[in-house]
Coordinates of C-alpha atoms and ligand atoms in Angstrom, one line a residue:
M1 CA 1.5 51.6 -15.9
A2 CA 4.6 49.5 -15.2
E3 CA 4.3 45.7 -15.2
F4 CA 4.9 45.2 -11.5
D5 CA 3.3 48.3 -10.1
G6 CA 2.2 47.8 -6.5
K7 CA 3.9 44.4 -6.1
I8 CA 6.0 43.5 -3.1
V9 CA 9.0 41.4 -4.1
L10 CA 11.6 39.6 -2.0
V11 CA 14.9 38.5 -3.4
T12 CA 17.6 36.6 -1.6
G13 CA 21.2 37.2 -2.9
S14 CA 22.3 40.8 -3.3
S15 CA 24.7 40.4 -6.3
G16 CA 24.7 38.6 -9.6
I17 CA 21.5 36.9 -10.7
G18 CA 19.6 38.0 -7.5
L19 CA 20.5 41.7 -8.0
G20 CA 19.8 41.5 -11.7
A21 CA 16.3 40.3 -11.0
A22 CA 15.7 42.8 -8.2
L23 CA 16.7 45.7 -10.4
H24 CA 14.3 44.4 -13.2
F25 CA 11.4 44.3 -10.7
A26 CA 12.2 47.7 -9.3
R27 CA 12.5 49.4 -12.7
E28 CA 9.1 47.8 -13.5
G29 CA 7.4 49.5 -10.6
A30 CA 7.7 46.9 -7.8
K31 CA 8.8 47.6 -4.2
V32 CA 11.8 45.3 -3.8
F33 CA 13.4 43.9 -0.6
V34 CA 16.8 42.2 -1.1
C35 CA 18.9 40.3 1.4
G36 CA 22.4 39.1 1.5
N37 CA 25.1 38.3 4.1
D38 CA 28.0 39.9 2.4
D39 CA 28.6 43.6 3.3
A40 CA 30.4 44.4 0.1
H41 CA 27.7 42.9 -2.1
N42 CA 25.0 44.7 -0.1
A43 CA 26.8 48.0 -0.4
K44 CA 27.2 47.6 -4.2
A45 CA 23.5 46.6 -4.5
R46 CA 22.4 49.8 -2.7
E47 CA 24.6 51.8 -5.0
A48 CA 23.2 50.1 -8.1
A49 CA 19.7 50.7 -6.9
G50 CA 20.2 54.5 -6.7
E51 CA 16.7 56.1 -6.4
L52 CA 14.9 52.9 -7.2
P53 CA 12.6 51.4 -4.5
L54 CA 15.0 48.7 -3.5
A55 CA 16.0 48.0 0.2
V56 CA 18.9 45.8 1.1
A57 CA 19.1 43.9 4.5
T58 CA 21.9 42.0 6.0
I59 CA 20.5 38.5 6.6
D60 CA 22.0 35.0 6.6
V61 CA 19.4 32.8 4.7
S62 CA 20.7 29.7 6.6
I63 CA 19.6 31.1 10.0
P64 CA 15.8 30.5 10.5
E65 CA 15.3 33.3 13.0
E66 CA 16.9 35.9 10.7
V67 CA 14.8 34.7 7.8
K68 CA 11.6 34.7 9.8
G69 CA 12.3 38.2 11.2
W70 CA 13.1 39.7 7.8
I71 CA 10.1 38.3 6.0
T72 CA 7.6 38.8 8.9
A73 CA 8.6 42.5 9.2
I74 CA 8.1 43.1 5.4
G75 CA 4.9 41.0 5.2
E76 CA 3.3 42.9 8.2
G77 CA 4.6 46.3 7.1
E78 CA 3.5 45.9 3.5
D79 CA 0.2 44.0 4.1
G80 CA 1.5 41.0 2.2
I81 CA 4.0 39.7 -0.3
D82 CA 3.5 39.0 -4.0
I83 CA 6.8 37.5 -5.3
L84 CA 9.7 35.6 -3.8
V85 CA 12.9 34.9 -5.7
N86 CA 15.6 32.8 -4.1
A87 CA 19.0 33.4 -5.6
A88 CA 21.3 33.3 -2.6
A89 CA 23.8 30.4 -2.8
I90 CA 27.4 29.3 -2.5
Q91 CA 29.3 27.2 -4.9
T92 CA 31.8 24.8 -3.3
Y93 CA 33.9 21.9 -4.6
G94 CA 34.2 18.3 -3.2
T95 CA 33.6 14.7 -4.0
T96 CA 32.1 11.9 -1.9
E97 CA 35.5 11.3 -0.4
T98 CA 36.5 14.9 0.3
T99 CA 33.2 16.4 1.3
D100 CA 32.9 16.4 5.1
I101 CA 29.6 16.8 7.0
E102 CA 30.2 20.5 7.8
H103 CA 30.7 21.3 4.1
W104 CA 27.6 19.2 3.1
N105 CA 25.3 20.8 5.8
R106 CA 26.5 24.3 4.9
V107 CA 25.8 24.0 1.2
I108 CA 22.4 22.2 1.7
S109 CA 21.3 24.7 4.3
I110 CA 22.3 27.9 2.3
N111 CA 21.3 26.6 -1.2
L112 CA 18.3 24.4 -0.5
T113 CA 16.9 24.7 3.0
S114 CA 16.8 28.5 2.6
C115 CA 14.4 28.0 -0.4
Y116 CA 12.0 26.1 1.9
L117 CA 12.5 28.5 4.8
T118 CA 11.8 31.7 2.8
S119 CA 8.7 30.0 1.2
H120 CA 7.5 28.9 4.5
Y121 CA 7.6 32.3 6.1
A122 CA 6.4 34.2 2.9
Y123 CA 3.4 31.8 2.2
P124 CA 0.9 33.3 4.6
F125 CA 1.6 36.8 3.3
M126 CA 1.1 35.6 -0.3
K127 CA -2.3 34.1 0.7
Q128 CA -3.2 37.4 2.2
R129 CA -2.7 39.0 -1.2
G130 CA -4.8 36.3 -2.9
G131 CA -1.8 34.5 -4.5
G132 CA 1.7 35.0 -5.6
S133 CA 4.7 33.6 -7.4
I134 CA 7.9 31.9 -6.2
V135 CA 11.0 31.4 -8.3
H136 CA 14.0 29.4 -7.0
V137 CA 17.3 29.7 -8.9
S138 CA 18.6 26.2 -9.5
S139 CA 21.4 25.4 -12.1
V140 CA 22.2 23.3 -15.1
Q141 CA 24.1 21.3 -12.4
G142 CA 20.8 20.2 -11.1
H143 CA 20.4 18.3 -14.4
A144 CA 24.0 17.2 -15.3
N145 CA 27.2 18.2 -13.5
Q146 CA 30.9 18.7 -13.8
N147 CA 33.3 16.8 -11.5
A148 CA 33.6 17.4 -7.7
V149 CA 30.4 19.4 -7.1
L150 CA 28.7 16.8 -4.9
A151 CA 27.0 19.1 -2.4
Y152 CA 26.3 21.9 -4.9
A153 CA 24.7 19.6 -7.5
T154 CA 22.7 17.9 -4.8
S155 CA 21.3 21.2 -3.6
K156 CA 20.4 22.2 -7.1
G157 CA 18.7 18.9 -7.9
G158 CA 16.8 19.2 -4.7
I159 CA 15.3 22.5 -5.8
H160 CA 13.7 20.8 -8.8
A161 CA 11.9 18.3 -6.4
L162 CA 11.1 21.2 -4.0
V163 CA 9.4 23.1 -6.9
R164 CA 7.2 20.2 -7.9
A165 CA 6.2 19.4 -4.3
Q166 CA 5.4 23.1 -3.6
A167 CA 3.6 23.7 -6.8
V168 CA 1.1 20.9 -6.4
D169 CA 0.2 22.0 -2.9
A170 CA 0.2 25.7 -3.6
A171 CA -2.0 25.8 -6.7
K172 CA -5.2 25.9 -4.6
D173 CA -3.9 29.1 -3.0
N174 CA -3.2 30.7 -6.4
I175 CA 0.6 30.5 -5.7
R176 CA 2.8 29.4 -8.6
V177 CA 6.2 27.9 -8.0
N178 CA 9.0 27.5 -10.6
S179 CA 12.7 27.4 -10.9
I180 CA 15.2 28.5 -13.5
S181 CA 18.4 26.5 -14.4
P182 CA 21.1 28.8 -15.7
G183 CA 24.2 27.8 -17.6
S184 CA 27.2 30.1 -17.0
V185 CA 26.2 33.7 -16.2
R186 CA 28.8 36.4 -15.5
T187 CA 28.5 37.1 -11.7
P188 CA 30.8 37.1 -8.7
L189 CA 30.1 33.4 -8.3
L190 CA 31.2 32.6 -11.9
E191 CA 34.3 34.8 -11.4
F192 CA 35.1 32.7 -8.3
A193 CA 34.7 29.5 -10.4
A194 CA 36.9 31.0 -13.1
R195 CA 39.7 31.9 -10.6
T196 CA 39.4 28.3 -9.2
A197 CA 39.7 26.8 -12.6
A198 CA 42.4 29.1 -14.0
T199 CA 45.6 27.5 -15.1
D200 CA 48.8 28.7 -17.0
G201 CA 48.3 32.3 -15.8
K202 CA 45.0 32.6 -17.5
S203 CA 42.9 35.6 -16.4
V204 CA 39.3 35.5 -15.1
D205 CA 38.2 37.1 -18.4
D206 CA 40.1 34.3 -20.4
M207 CA 38.4 31.6 -18.3
I208 CA 34.9 33.2 -18.7
A209 CA 35.5 33.4 -22.5
E210 CA 36.4 29.6 -22.4
F211 CA 33.3 28.8 -20.3
G212 CA 31.3 30.8 -23.0
K213 CA 32.7 28.6 -25.8
A214 CA 31.2 25.5 -24.1
H215 CA 27.8 26.9 -24.7
P216 CA 26.5 26.5 -28.3
I217 CA 25.5 30.2 -28.3
G218 CA 29.3 30.9 -27.8
R219 CA 29.2 33.1 -24.7
V220 CA 28.1 33.2 -21.1
G221 CA 24.7 34.7 -20.1
T222 CA 24.0 38.0 -18.4
V223 CA 22.0 38.9 -15.3
E224 CA 19.7 41.0 -17.5
E225 CA 18.8 37.8 -19.4
T226 CA 18.1 35.8 -16.2
G227 CA 16.3 38.7 -14.6
A228 CA 14.0 38.9 -17.6
L229 CA 13.1 35.2 -17.4
I230 CA 12.5 35.4 -13.6
A231 CA 10.3 38.4 -14.2
F232 CA 8.3 36.6 -16.9
L233 CA 7.7 33.6 -14.7
C234 CA 6.4 35.9 -11.9
S235 CA 4.2 37.9 -14.3
D236 CA 0.5 37.3 -15.3
K237 CA 1.7 36.2 -18.7
A238 CA 3.0 33.0 -17.1
G239 CA -0.3 32.2 -15.4
F240 CA -0.2 28.6 -16.6
C241 CA 3.4 28.0 -15.6
T242 CA 3.8 26.2 -12.3
G243 CA 5.9 23.2 -11.1
G244 CA 8.4 23.7 -13.9
D245 CA 12.1 24.3 -14.4
Y246 CA 13.2 26.7 -17.1
L247 CA 16.7 26.2 -18.7
I248 CA 18.5 29.4 -19.6
D249 CA 21.8 28.0 -20.7
G250 CA 22.7 29.0 -24.2
G251 CA 22.1 25.5 -25.4
L252 CA 24.6 23.9 -23.0
T253 CA 22.5 21.0 -21.9
A254 CA 21.1 20.4 -25.4
G255 CA 24.5 19.2 -26.7
I256 CA 26.7 16.3 -25.8
G257 CA 29.9 18.3 -26.0
V258 CA 31.4 16.4 -29.0
Ligands
NAD301 N1 26.5 32.5 -12.3 C1 26.4 31.3 -12.8 O1 27.0 30.9 -13.8 C2 25.3 30.4 -12.2 C3 25.0 29.3 -13.0 C4 24.0 28.4 -12.5 C5 23.3 28.8 -11.3 N2 23.6 29.9 -10.6 C6 22.9 30.1 -9.4 O2 22.4 31.4 -9.4 C7 22.2 31.9 -8.1 C8 22.9 33.3 -7.9 O3 24.3 33.1 -8.0 P1 25.2 34.2 -8.7 O4 25.9 33.6 -9.8 O5 24.4 35.4 -8.9 O6 26.3 34.4 -7.6 P2 26.6 35.5 -6.6 O7 27.7 35.0 -5.7 O8 26.7 36.8 -7.2 O9 25.2 35.6 -5.8 C9 24.9 34.8 -4.7 C10 24.6 35.8 -3.5 O10 24.2 35.0 -2.4 C11 24.7 35.6 -1.2 N3 24.8 34.6 -0.2 C12 25.6 33.5 -0.1 N4 25.4 32.9 1.1 C13 24.4 33.6 1.7 C14 23.8 33.4 3.0 N5 24.1 32.4 3.8 N6 22.8 34.3 3.3 C15 22.5 35.3 2.5 N7 23.1 35.5 1.3 C16 24.0 34.7 0.9 C17 26.1 36.1 -1.7 O11 26.6 37.0 -0.8 C18 25.8 36.6 -3.1 O12 25.4 38.0 -3.0 C19 22.8 30.8 -7.2 O13 21.7 30.0 -6.8 C20 23.7 30.0 -8.1 O14 23.9 28.7 -7.7 C21 24.6 30.7 -11.1

């Protein structure tokens, strides 16, 4: 018997860390529903899933009606939901001076409000199953951040407070809530960061190797590694884990960089 046999799993974000987690759950017997708003990512996710029980929907997680429709249809069709993983997000750059209100609202709504929204609509379906598990993907940047990531870092720090608030309320319903805070993990988002940071004709691969050197382990992480941690937090083995944030950062935040 596979670890997640019979489980209904929702994942936001159809590439990178979200897809890595979704594939892990599907290989371990779960029926997985993924959403994303990028057609190219969604198509690649369907291809990666092959014959696995993994469906991909085109949904914008910042639009409440779309989130409600996606989750309600799954919850009703499957007689409940067991696991929710929120990995959809955007990374943008800006300081207090350069971040306008449209930029701020967009990042907060995609990266943070979506974690509340999906939880809100999934909650009754988790209660219907007698409990469940929620994992939000935060970031090391919710703990300490680089320059000019005002809205992004705020959205990630907000996830840590959201997790605590949700966890203390949801324990009575046997619903556990945690987050993970990755360091650099090779995904389309990290490749975007690498292209943005590249100077002197450096390639994305060069930049990612440089990012890796900033981590004591000497490399960036993989979506298989983050998928395994998310799956552990959603498994019965993690039955005493709720309200926490779990670093998966190759030692990045353990050092002081000198
Ligand atoms: N890769 C890293 O180094 C790293 C480090 C720390 C934290 N994270 C976090 O991990 C999570 C996953 O990021 P990733 O690195 O896998 O990047 P990614 O870009 O591969 O994944 C994010 C996904 O979210 C989707 N998305 C963006 N806006 C959306 C919207 N409005 N509605 C629906 N889907 C939307 C994107 O299309 C993409 O598929 C994010 O929360 C990110 O902040 C990543």
